[in-house]
Tab-separated table of C-alpha atoms in Angstrom:
chain	number	residue	atom	x	y	z
A	17	MET	CA	107.009	72.162	91.425
A	18	GLY	CA	106.012	75.020	93.863
A	19	CYS	CA	105.684	78.692	92.394
A	20	SER	CA	108.940	80.234	91.439
A	21	SER	CA	107.387	83.503	92.174
A	22	CYS	CA	105.620	83.984	95.239
A	23	GLY	CA	106.923	80.664	96.933
A	24	SER	CA	103.305	78.769	96.478
A	25	ARG	CA	103.550	74.610	96.513
A	26	GLU	CA	100.938	74.424	94.694
A	27	GLY	CA	102.379	76.491	91.699
A	28	CYS	CA	100.597	79.156	89.496
A	29	SER	CA	98.991	78.879	85.911
A	30	SER	CA	99.266	82.545	85.068
A	31	GLY	CA	99.709	85.173	88.181
A	32	CYS	CA	103.173	84.671	88.278
A	33	GLY	CA	104.646	82.355	85.386
A	34	SER	CA	105.080	79.141	87.231
A	35	SER	CA	105.311	76.426	85.100
A	36	SER	CA	103.259	73.853	87.015
A	37	GLY	CA	99.654	73.318	86.512
A	38	GLY	CA	97.138	74.331	88.914
A	39	GLY	CA	96.300	77.744	90.251
A	40	CYS	CA	98.217	79.768	93.027
A	41	SER	CA	97.253	79.061	96.507
A	42	LYS	CA	98.007	82.266	97.898
A	43	SER	CA	94.780	84.653	98.612
A	44	GLY	CA	93.984	86.814	95.687
A	45	THR	CA	97.624	86.419	93.084
A	46	CYS	CA	100.868	85.578	93.581
A	47	SER	CA	101.500	89.656	92.901
A	48	SER	CA	99.737	90.695	95.842
A	49	TYR	CA	101.423	88.180	98.089
A	50	LYS	CA	104.922	89.777	98.783
A	51	LEU	CA	105.528	92.857	99.788
A	52	ASN	CA	101.996	93.949	99.098
A	53	VAL	CA	99.753	96.908	99.678
A	54	PHE	CA	96.143	96.761	100.891
A	55	ASP	CA	94.073	98.675	98.792
A	56	TRP	CA	91.660	100.386	101.466
A	57	LEU	CA	90.158	102.654	98.452
A	58	ASN	CA	88.954	99.811	96.713
A	59	ASP	CA	85.125	99.838	97.342
A	60	ILE	CA	84.949	103.632	97.775
A	61	GLU	CA	83.208	105.018	94.576
A	62	LEU	CA	84.868	107.594	92.823
A	63	PRO	CA	82.943	111.293	92.482
A	64	HIS	CA	80.637	111.891	89.865
A	65	GLY	CA	82.520	112.741	86.424
A	66	GLN	CA	85.869	111.922	87.714
A	67	GLU	CA	87.869	109.353	85.595
A	68	PRO	CA	90.056	106.821	87.462
A	69	PHE	CA	93.469	107.531	88.178
A	70	ASP	CA	95.809	106.150	84.995
A	71	VAL	CA	98.663	104.825	86.301
A	72	VAL	CA	98.965	101.181	87.540
A	73	GLU	CA	101.693	99.620	89.883
A	74	ILE	CA	102.974	96.776	88.209
A	75	ARG	CA	105.210	94.036	89.911
A	76	PHE	CA	107.431	91.818	88.529
A	77	LYS	CA	110.040	89.247	90.190
A	78	ASN	CA	110.498	89.552	93.995
A	79	SER	CA	109.637	93.039	95.156
A	80	ARG	CA	110.457	95.144	91.762
A	81	LYS	CA	107.826	97.029	91.476
A	82	GLU	CA	107.118	99.852	88.740
A	83	TYR	CA	104.574	101.997	87.742
A	84	PHE	CA	102.728	102.509	84.070
A	85	ARG	CA	100.418	104.697	82.242
A	86	ASN	CA	97.282	103.143	81.313
A	87	THR	CA	97.083	104.895	77.919
A	88	GLU	CA	94.731	102.353	76.222
A	89	LYS	CA	92.337	102.847	78.945
A	90	LEU	CA	92.107	98.878	79.619
A	91	SER	CA	90.097	97.665	82.475
A	92	LEU	CA	92.752	96.082	85.015
A	93	ASN	CA	92.615	94.631	88.373
A	94	MET	CA	94.716	92.996	90.463
A	95	GLY	CA	96.276	90.065	89.624
A	96	ASP	CA	95.916	90.802	85.510
A	97	VAL	CA	99.395	89.423	83.845
A	98	VAL	CA	99.707	92.806	81.012
A	99	ALA	CA	102.822	93.132	78.577
A	100	VAL	CA	104.406	96.751	79.606
A	101	GLU	CA	106.698	98.842	77.684
A	102	ALA	CA	110.640	98.424	78.582
A	103	THR	CA	113.832	100.006	77.385
A	104	SER	CA	113.695	97.609	74.338
A	105	GLY	CA	111.305	95.163	73.576
A	106	HIS	CA	108.163	94.223	76.268
A	107	ASP	CA	108.552	93.251	79.496
A	108	ILE	CA	106.060	91.143	81.764
A	109	GLY	CA	104.431	91.655	84.958
A	110	SER	CA	101.593	91.634	87.175
A	111	VAL	CA	98.885	94.406	88.411
A	112	THR	CA	99.319	94.758	92.247
A	113	LEU	CA	97.415	98.387	92.342
A	114	THR	CA	95.201	100.374	90.653
A	115	GLY	CA	93.378	103.200	91.812
A	116	GLU	CA	93.492	106.198	93.921
A	117	LEU	CA	95.685	104.507	95.881
A	118	VAL	CA	98.579	104.512	93.752
A	119	LYS	CA	98.728	108.568	93.842
A	120	LYS	CA	100.026	107.550	97.622
A	121	GLN	CA	102.395	105.351	95.916
A	122	LEU	CA	104.039	107.895	93.688
A	123	ARG	CA	104.162	110.569	96.599
A	124	LYS	CA	105.972	108.074	98.893
A	125	ASN	CA	108.268	106.998	95.889
A	126	LYS	CA	108.968	110.826	94.962
A	127	ILE	CA	107.763	110.345	91.252
A	128	ALA	CA	105.882	113.025	89.654
A	129	PHE	CA	102.027	111.924	88.050
A	130	ASP	CA	103.144	113.382	84.500
A	131	SER	CA	106.896	111.991	84.766
A	132	PRO	CA	107.927	111.050	81.573
A	133	GLU	CA	109.864	108.482	82.677
A	134	ILE	CA	106.442	106.428	83.188
A	135	LYS	CA	105.828	104.013	80.740
A	136	LYS	CA	103.117	102.432	78.892
A	137	VAL	CA	100.814	99.569	79.718
A	138	TYR	CA	100.780	97.658	75.962
A	139	ARG	CA	98.365	95.181	76.518
A	140	LEU	CA	96.847	92.180	78.493
A	141	ALA	CA	99.236	89.589	78.164
A	142	LYS	CA	98.551	87.028	75.563
A	143	LYS	CA	98.931	83.037	75.912
A	144	THR	CA	102.103	83.322	73.563
A	145	ASP	CA	103.021	86.093	75.935
A	146	ILE	CA	102.703	83.839	79.011
A	147	GLU	CA	104.703	81.084	77.671
A	148	LYS	CA	107.803	82.999	76.807
A	149	TRP	CA	107.573	84.372	79.767
A	150	ILE	CA	107.511	81.136	81.322
A	151	GLU	CA	110.331	80.029	79.580
A	152	ALA	CA	112.538	82.820	80.683
A	153	GLN	CA	112.497	82.077	84.035
A	154	LYS	CA	113.239	78.407	83.635
A	155	LEU	CA	116.297	79.715	82.515
A	156	GLU	CA	117.116	82.387	85.131
A	157	VAL	CA	118.497	79.418	87.910
A	158	ASP	CA	120.814	78.000	85.309
A	159	THR	CA	122.313	81.217	83.772
A	160	MET	CA	123.018	81.851	87.862
A	161	TYR	CA	125.473	79.301	88.170
A	162	LYS	CA	126.952	79.589	84.802
A	163	ALA	CA	127.327	83.028	85.645
A	164	ARG	CA	128.952	82.913	88.978
A	165	THR	CA	131.335	80.273	87.299
A	166	ILE	CA	132.397	82.644	84.827
A	167	ALA	CA	132.824	85.863	87.686
A	168	ILE	CA	135.255	83.233	89.348
A	169	GLU	CA	137.001	82.191	86.208
A	170	LEU	CA	137.634	86.126	85.993
A	171	GLY	CA	138.869	86.563	89.340
A	172	LEU	CA	136.024	88.951	90.178
A	173	ASP	CA	135.455	89.704	94.261
A	174	MET	CA	131.867	89.368	93.876
A	175	LYS	CA	128.726	87.413	94.148
A	176	ILE	CA	125.786	87.273	91.582
A	177	SER	CA	122.903	86.382	94.162
A	178	ASP	CA	119.998	86.352	91.489
A	179	VAL	CA	118.927	86.562	87.657
A	180	GLU	CA	115.601	88.044	86.045
A	181	TYR	CA	114.891	87.511	82.350
A	182	GLN	CA	113.063	89.925	80.865
A	183	GLY	CA	109.369	88.858	79.543
A	184	ASP	CA	110.219	88.792	75.785
A	185	LYS	CA	113.528	86.960	76.788
A	186	THR	CA	116.015	89.583	75.172
A	187	LYS	CA	117.478	90.945	77.941
A	188	ALA	CA	118.428	89.653	81.626
A	189	ILE	CA	119.682	91.422	84.827
A	190	PHE	CA	122.297	90.470	86.807
A	191	TYR	CA	122.040	91.384	90.759
A	192	TYR	CA	125.143	91.029	92.470
A	193	THR	CA	126.771	91.844	95.768
A	194	ALA	CA	130.451	93.459	96.188
A	195	GLU	CA	132.213	95.220	98.790
A	196	ALA	CA	134.460	97.354	96.577
A	197	ARG	CA	134.194	98.562	93.040
A	198	VAL	CA	134.184	96.176	90.408
A	199	ASP	CA	135.343	96.212	86.900
A	200	PHE	CA	133.073	93.539	84.838
A	201	ARG	CA	133.261	94.971	81.440
A	202	GLU	CA	134.923	91.449	80.131
A	203	LEU	CA	132.151	89.816	82.321
A	204	ILE	CA	129.275	91.310	80.352
A	205	LYS	CA	131.260	90.413	77.260
A	206	ARG	CA	131.328	86.938	78.004
A	207	LEU	CA	128.008	86.971	79.717
A	208	ALA	CA	126.695	88.516	76.306
A	209	ASP	CA	128.505	85.710	74.280
A	210	GLU	CA	127.441	82.684	76.525
A	211	PHE	CA	123.490	83.434	77.035
A	212	LYS	CA	123.235	85.712	73.658
A	213	VAL	CA	120.756	88.579	75.575
A	214	ARG	CA	121.312	91.878	76.412
A	215	ILE	CA	123.173	91.986	80.020
A	216	GLU	CA	122.461	94.571	82.875
A	217	MET	CA	124.408	94.694	86.142
A	218	LYS	CA	122.853	95.852	89.218
A	219	GLN	CA	124.304	96.404	92.523
A	220	ILE	CA	122.438	95.444	95.606
A	221	GLY	CA	123.357	95.663	99.221
A	222	VAL	CA	123.095	92.862	101.713
A	223	ARG	CA	119.598	93.657	103.167
A	224	GLN	CA	118.551	93.959	99.487
A	225	GLU	CA	119.584	90.480	98.957
A	226	ALA	CA	117.976	89.207	102.053
A	227	SER	CA	114.924	90.481	100.612
A	228	ARG	CA	114.934	89.378	97.298
A	229	LEU	CA	116.267	85.701	98.708
A	230	GLY	CA	113.981	85.120	101.977
A	231	GLY	CA	114.387	82.918	104.653
A	232	ILE	CA	113.442	82.183	108.031
A	233	GLY	CA	114.885	84.434	110.863
A	234	SER	CA	115.810	83.582	114.339
A	235	CYS	CA	112.271	84.178	115.602
A	236	GLY	CA	110.918	81.145	113.704
A	237	ARG	CA	109.211	83.591	111.029
A	238	GLU	CA	109.851	84.700	107.609
A	239	LEU	CA	111.802	87.492	107.529
A	240	CYS	CA	110.659	91.059	107.608
A	241	CYS	CA	112.419	92.632	104.581
A	242	SER	CA	111.209	89.681	102.472
A	243	THR	CA	107.856	90.027	103.671
A	244	TRP	CA	106.594	93.783	104.583
A	245	LEU	CA	109.721	96.136	105.402
A	246	THR	CA	110.382	98.041	102.207
A	247	ASP	CA	113.067	100.656	103.711
A	248	PHE	CA	116.088	99.894	105.315
A	249	ARG	CA	117.033	102.194	107.709
A	250	SER	CA	120.629	101.985	109.616
A	251	VAL	CA	120.916	99.927	112.842
A	252	SER	CA	123.725	100.885	115.332
A	253	THR	CA	125.150	99.308	118.324
A	254	SER	CA	123.484	102.022	120.398
A	255	ALA	CA	119.973	100.533	119.804
A	256	ALA	CA	120.944	97.291	121.498
A	257	ARG	CA	122.622	99.079	124.342
A	258	TYR	CA	119.468	100.979	125.016
A	259	GLN	CA	117.775	97.773	125.347
A	260	GLN	CA	119.968	96.262	127.834
A	261	LEU	CA	121.216	93.559	125.170
A	262	SER	CA	124.951	91.811	125.093
A	263	LEU	CA	126.551	92.999	122.357
A	264	ASN	CA	127.061	89.464	120.575
A	265	PRO	CA	127.300	89.934	116.958
A	266	GLN	CA	126.068	86.260	116.377
A	267	LYS	CA	122.854	87.053	118.428
A	268	LEU	CA	122.111	90.751	116.893
A	269	ALA	CA	123.175	89.803	113.264
A	270	GLY	CA	120.537	88.593	110.861
A	271	GLN	CA	120.669	86.666	108.085
A	272	CYS	CA	122.344	89.000	105.723
A	273	GLY	CA	125.019	89.834	108.311
A	274	LYS	CA	124.085	93.168	109.174
A	275	LEU	CA	122.567	94.205	112.665
A	276	LYS	CA	118.761	93.039	112.664
A	277	CYS	CA	116.294	95.355	111.637
A	278	CYS	CA	114.054	94.497	114.832
A	279	LEU	CA	116.343	96.560	116.725
A	280	ASN	CA	114.775	99.716	116.003
A	281	TYR	CA	110.934	98.458	116.115
A	282	GLU	CA	110.884	98.924	119.994
A	283	LEU	CA	113.894	101.533	120.324
A	284	ASP	CA	111.447	104.701	120.772
A	285	ALA	CA	109.723	102.779	123.839
A	286	TYR	CA	113.001	102.205	125.446
A	287	THR	CA	114.606	105.953	124.575
A	288	ASP	CA	111.448	107.291	126.420
A	289	ALA	CA	111.675	105.382	129.349
A	290	LEU	CA	115.190	106.102	129.747
A	291	LYS	CA	114.160	109.830	129.940
A	292	ILE	CA	113.867	109.455	133.721
A	293	PHE	CA	116.868	107.721	134.731
A	294	PRO	CA	120.111	109.007	136.066
A	295	ASP	CA	123.566	108.763	134.528
A	296	THR	CA	124.757	105.335	135.446
A	297	ASN	CA	128.483	106.845	136.116
A	298	ILE	CA	126.969	108.982	139.015
A	299	LEU	CA	128.033	107.300	142.755
A	300	LEU	CA	125.481	107.402	145.525
A	301	GLU	CA	127.444	108.906	148.368
A	302	THR	CA	125.861	107.717	151.918
A	303	GLU	CA	127.921	107.792	155.852
A	304	LYS	CA	127.835	104.285	155.059
A	305	GLY	CA	130.609	104.569	151.352
A	306	SER	CA	130.200	105.143	147.693
A	307	ALA	CA	127.812	102.853	145.837
A	308	PHE	CA	127.919	102.488	142.192
A	309	TYR	CA	125.459	101.054	139.551
A	310	ARG	CA	124.829	97.664	138.928
A	311	LYS	CA	122.125	96.984	136.468
A	312	MET	CA	118.646	98.497	135.940
A	313	ASP	CA	115.054	97.129	134.856
A	314	ILE	CA	113.531	99.962	132.449
A	315	PHE	CA	110.196	98.750	132.836
A	316	LYS	CA	109.600	98.395	136.409
A	317	ASN	CA	111.823	101.608	137.015
A	318	LEU	CA	114.009	99.646	139.688
A	319	MET	CA	118.002	99.929	139.789
A	320	TRP	CA	120.136	98.137	141.411
A	321	TYR	CA	123.728	99.689	143.229
A	322	SER	CA	126.361	98.226	145.216
A	323	TYR	CA	128.853	99.748	147.871
A	324	LYS	CA	132.427	99.249	147.241
A	325	HIS	CA	133.443	97.474	149.923
A	326	GLU	CA	130.594	95.230	149.859
A	327	SER	CA	130.062	94.268	145.918
A	328	ILE	CA	128.734	91.379	146.171
A	329	GLN	CA	125.514	92.992	147.943
A	330	PHE	CA	122.962	94.315	145.470
A	331	ILE	CA	120.556	96.976	146.974
A	332	GLU	CA	117.250	97.135	144.708
A	333	ILE	CA	115.949	100.904	145.053
A	334	LYS	CA	113.393	102.269	142.705
A	335	VAL	CA	114.337	105.532	140.317
A	336	GLU	CA	112.395	108.000	141.998
A	337	ARG	CA	114.413	107.322	145.417
A	338	VAL	CA	117.790	107.357	143.346
A	339	ASN	CA	116.908	110.575	141.882
A	340	GLU	CA	116.393	111.857	145.670
A	341	ILE	CA	119.224	110.426	146.855
A	342	ILE	CA	121.606	112.484	143.748
A	343	GLU	CA	120.024	115.721	144.880
A	344	LEU	CA	120.674	115.269	148.399
A	345	ASN	CA	124.263	114.634	147.214
A	346	LYS	CA	124.367	117.889	145.230
A	347	LYS	CA	123.053	119.979	148.512
A	348	GLY	CA	125.885	118.269	150.443
A	349	LYS	CA	123.854	115.892	152.160
A	350	LYS	CA	124.582	112.467	152.337
A	351	PRO	CA	121.858	109.697	153.801
A	352	ALA	CA	123.273	107.008	156.238
A	353	ASP	CA	122.314	104.306	154.457
A	354	LEU	CA	120.598	102.875	150.614
A	355	VAL	CA	118.748	100.381	152.606
A	356	GLU	CA	116.995	103.220	154.176
A	357	PHE	CA	115.367	103.752	150.863
A	358	VAL	CA	114.554	100.352	150.224
A	359	GLU	CA	110.918	99.500	149.610
A	360	GLU	CA	109.920	96.003	150.706
A	361	PRO	CA	107.638	94.131	148.094
A	362	LYS	CA	103.843	93.631	148.657
A	363	HIS	CA	103.289	90.185	148.304
A	364	VAL	CA	99.728	89.932	147.356
A	365	ILE	CA	98.040	86.133	147.586
A	366	VAL	CA	95.572	85.777	145.076
A	367	GLU	CA	93.193	83.035	146.147
A	368	PRO	CA	91.926	81.028	142.925
A	369	ASP	CA	88.612	81.705	141.908
A	370	TYR	CA	87.241	78.216	141.463
A	371	ALA	CA	87.410	74.773	143.321
A	372	ASN	CA	89.219	71.839	142.157
A	373	VAL	CA	86.743	69.147	142.788
A	374	VAL	CA	87.928	66.712	140.299
A	375	GLY	CA	91.536	66.897	140.630
A	376	GLN	CA	91.911	67.356	137.271
A	377	ASP	CA	94.862	69.875	137.379
A	378	SER	CA	97.109	67.884	139.519
A	379	LEU	CA	100.096	66.826	138.000
A	380	THR	CA	100.712	63.645	139.804
A	381	ARG	CA	96.922	62.575	139.022
A	382	PHE	CA	98.317	59.783	137.070
A	383	ASP	CA	100.656	58.474	139.363
A	384	ARG	CA	98.151	57.214	142.060
A	385	PRO	CA	96.996	53.631	141.044
A	386	LYS	CA	93.198	53.679	139.900
A	387	HIS	CA	92.071	50.049	140.812
A	388	LYS	CA	92.472	50.748	144.409
A	389	ASN	CA	90.339	53.177	144.717
A	390	ASN	CA	87.710	51.757	142.766
A	391	ASN	CA	88.172	48.517	145.167
A	392	ASN	CA	87.860	50.639	148.078
A	393	ASN	CA	84.743	52.672	146.589
A	394	ARG	CA	83.146	49.570	145.945
A	395	ASN	CA	83.826	48.428	149.401
A	396	ARG	CA	82.408	51.274	151.408
A	397	ASN	CA	79.477	51.114	148.834
A	398	ASN	CA	78.704	47.783	149.813
A	399	LYS	CA	79.145	48.364	153.401
A	400	ASN	CA	76.534	51.314	153.268
A	401	ARG	CA	74.509	49.107	151.514
A	402	ASN	CA	74.744	46.386	154.141
A	403	LYS	CA	73.688	49.227	156.938
A	404	ASN	CA	70.651	50.169	154.875
A	405	ASN	CA	69.430	46.711	154.466
A	406	LYS	CA	69.798	46.012	158.199
A	407	ASN	CA	68.045	49.390	159.215
A	408	ASN	CA	65.329	48.504	156.910
A	409	ASN	CA	64.859	44.649	158.499
A	410	LYS	CA	64.678	46.208	162.050
A	411	ASN	CA	61.881	48.608	160.899
A	412	ASN	CA	60.149	45.908	159.269
A	413	ASN	CA	60.508	43.493	162.455
A	414	LYS	CA	59.185	46.497	164.608
A	415	ASN	CA	56.080	47.109	162.235
A	416	ASN	CA	55.436	43.462	162.601
A	417	GLN	CA	55.902	43.072	166.210
A	418	THR	CA	53.093	45.926	166.717
A	419	SER	CA	50.769	44.889	164.006
A	420	ASP	CA	50.528	41.360	165.881
A	421	LYS	CA	50.020	42.865	169.157
A	422	LYS	CA	46.900	44.620	167.826
């Protein structure tokens, strides 16, 4: 059975609460696997007399992280399973970050250091705490399926995508997505009667749903939102237009059904490169006729134009020359033909810096029969040997004749 929290096939005994035996195979702990923050201040000692920062980052199921104050001054390290304060009762989570780097995370999330909303860390989790936590995790899948059935019976237009039990098994959080507002008061009553726990409904977006469930993207790697991406910026179709991508919704949409977040990754590089390109709606006026824009290569600084009366012919021109023609047109001048501005490519033949004496790089080296070559080589070697023997015999005869005469 795999680890239900970090995704390890070998399971966890403590780090994330999986019921399987054996430790987790992830580096460090399960809590540092998904959406982890590298603690680059871990090996740096604090100045003399300065106490460590008393707030730690605790991770619960999937990407839910919260901050708690270490009032008991426990010696906490990354991966420790702790019992923390909850709205009622206690919850179980894993320590993902300690020390001075927590201050950076609090500033990033706009949380004050002395905020009264920061709850407390009770203690290191006991064996009984972890056992109850594991029992609660076993109930999550069945609870989600039953809750979906009840929502369908009530005719609610919503999708329950995940369920998370509190560590003491007294509360359950139901994560759902919905396109419109949902009246789930009757649903909460039914769920409370069915599972005998306090119910909390939390609405999330489709991007957050994909980050919680995870998966493999079209690139063949794990989804960015489930591994490292934390801020979901809006993605528009203009990002695809800037990058000269075809507006095919099947290719541009991710598993969440929205435009892929990776469309924003290289957008700044494309917008910077497009600054030197003219407006594609401008016609190039020549004595031969007007030419209109066909396509461009952004990083090679090339544009293709065609005459209105010769739309089949594509004329390749560099961006600098296109801007020159536009400036001439503004002054009322027309060049004779666009072909005058075409620069012939310089074909440079690069000689290989090695000699293929063995023939191991030839694609047809296995097509030639080997036995014929071996026989030919043997015949050549035998001929050479016979010639050498004849020459040796002649030399020996001459030497014998000269010695007899003496």
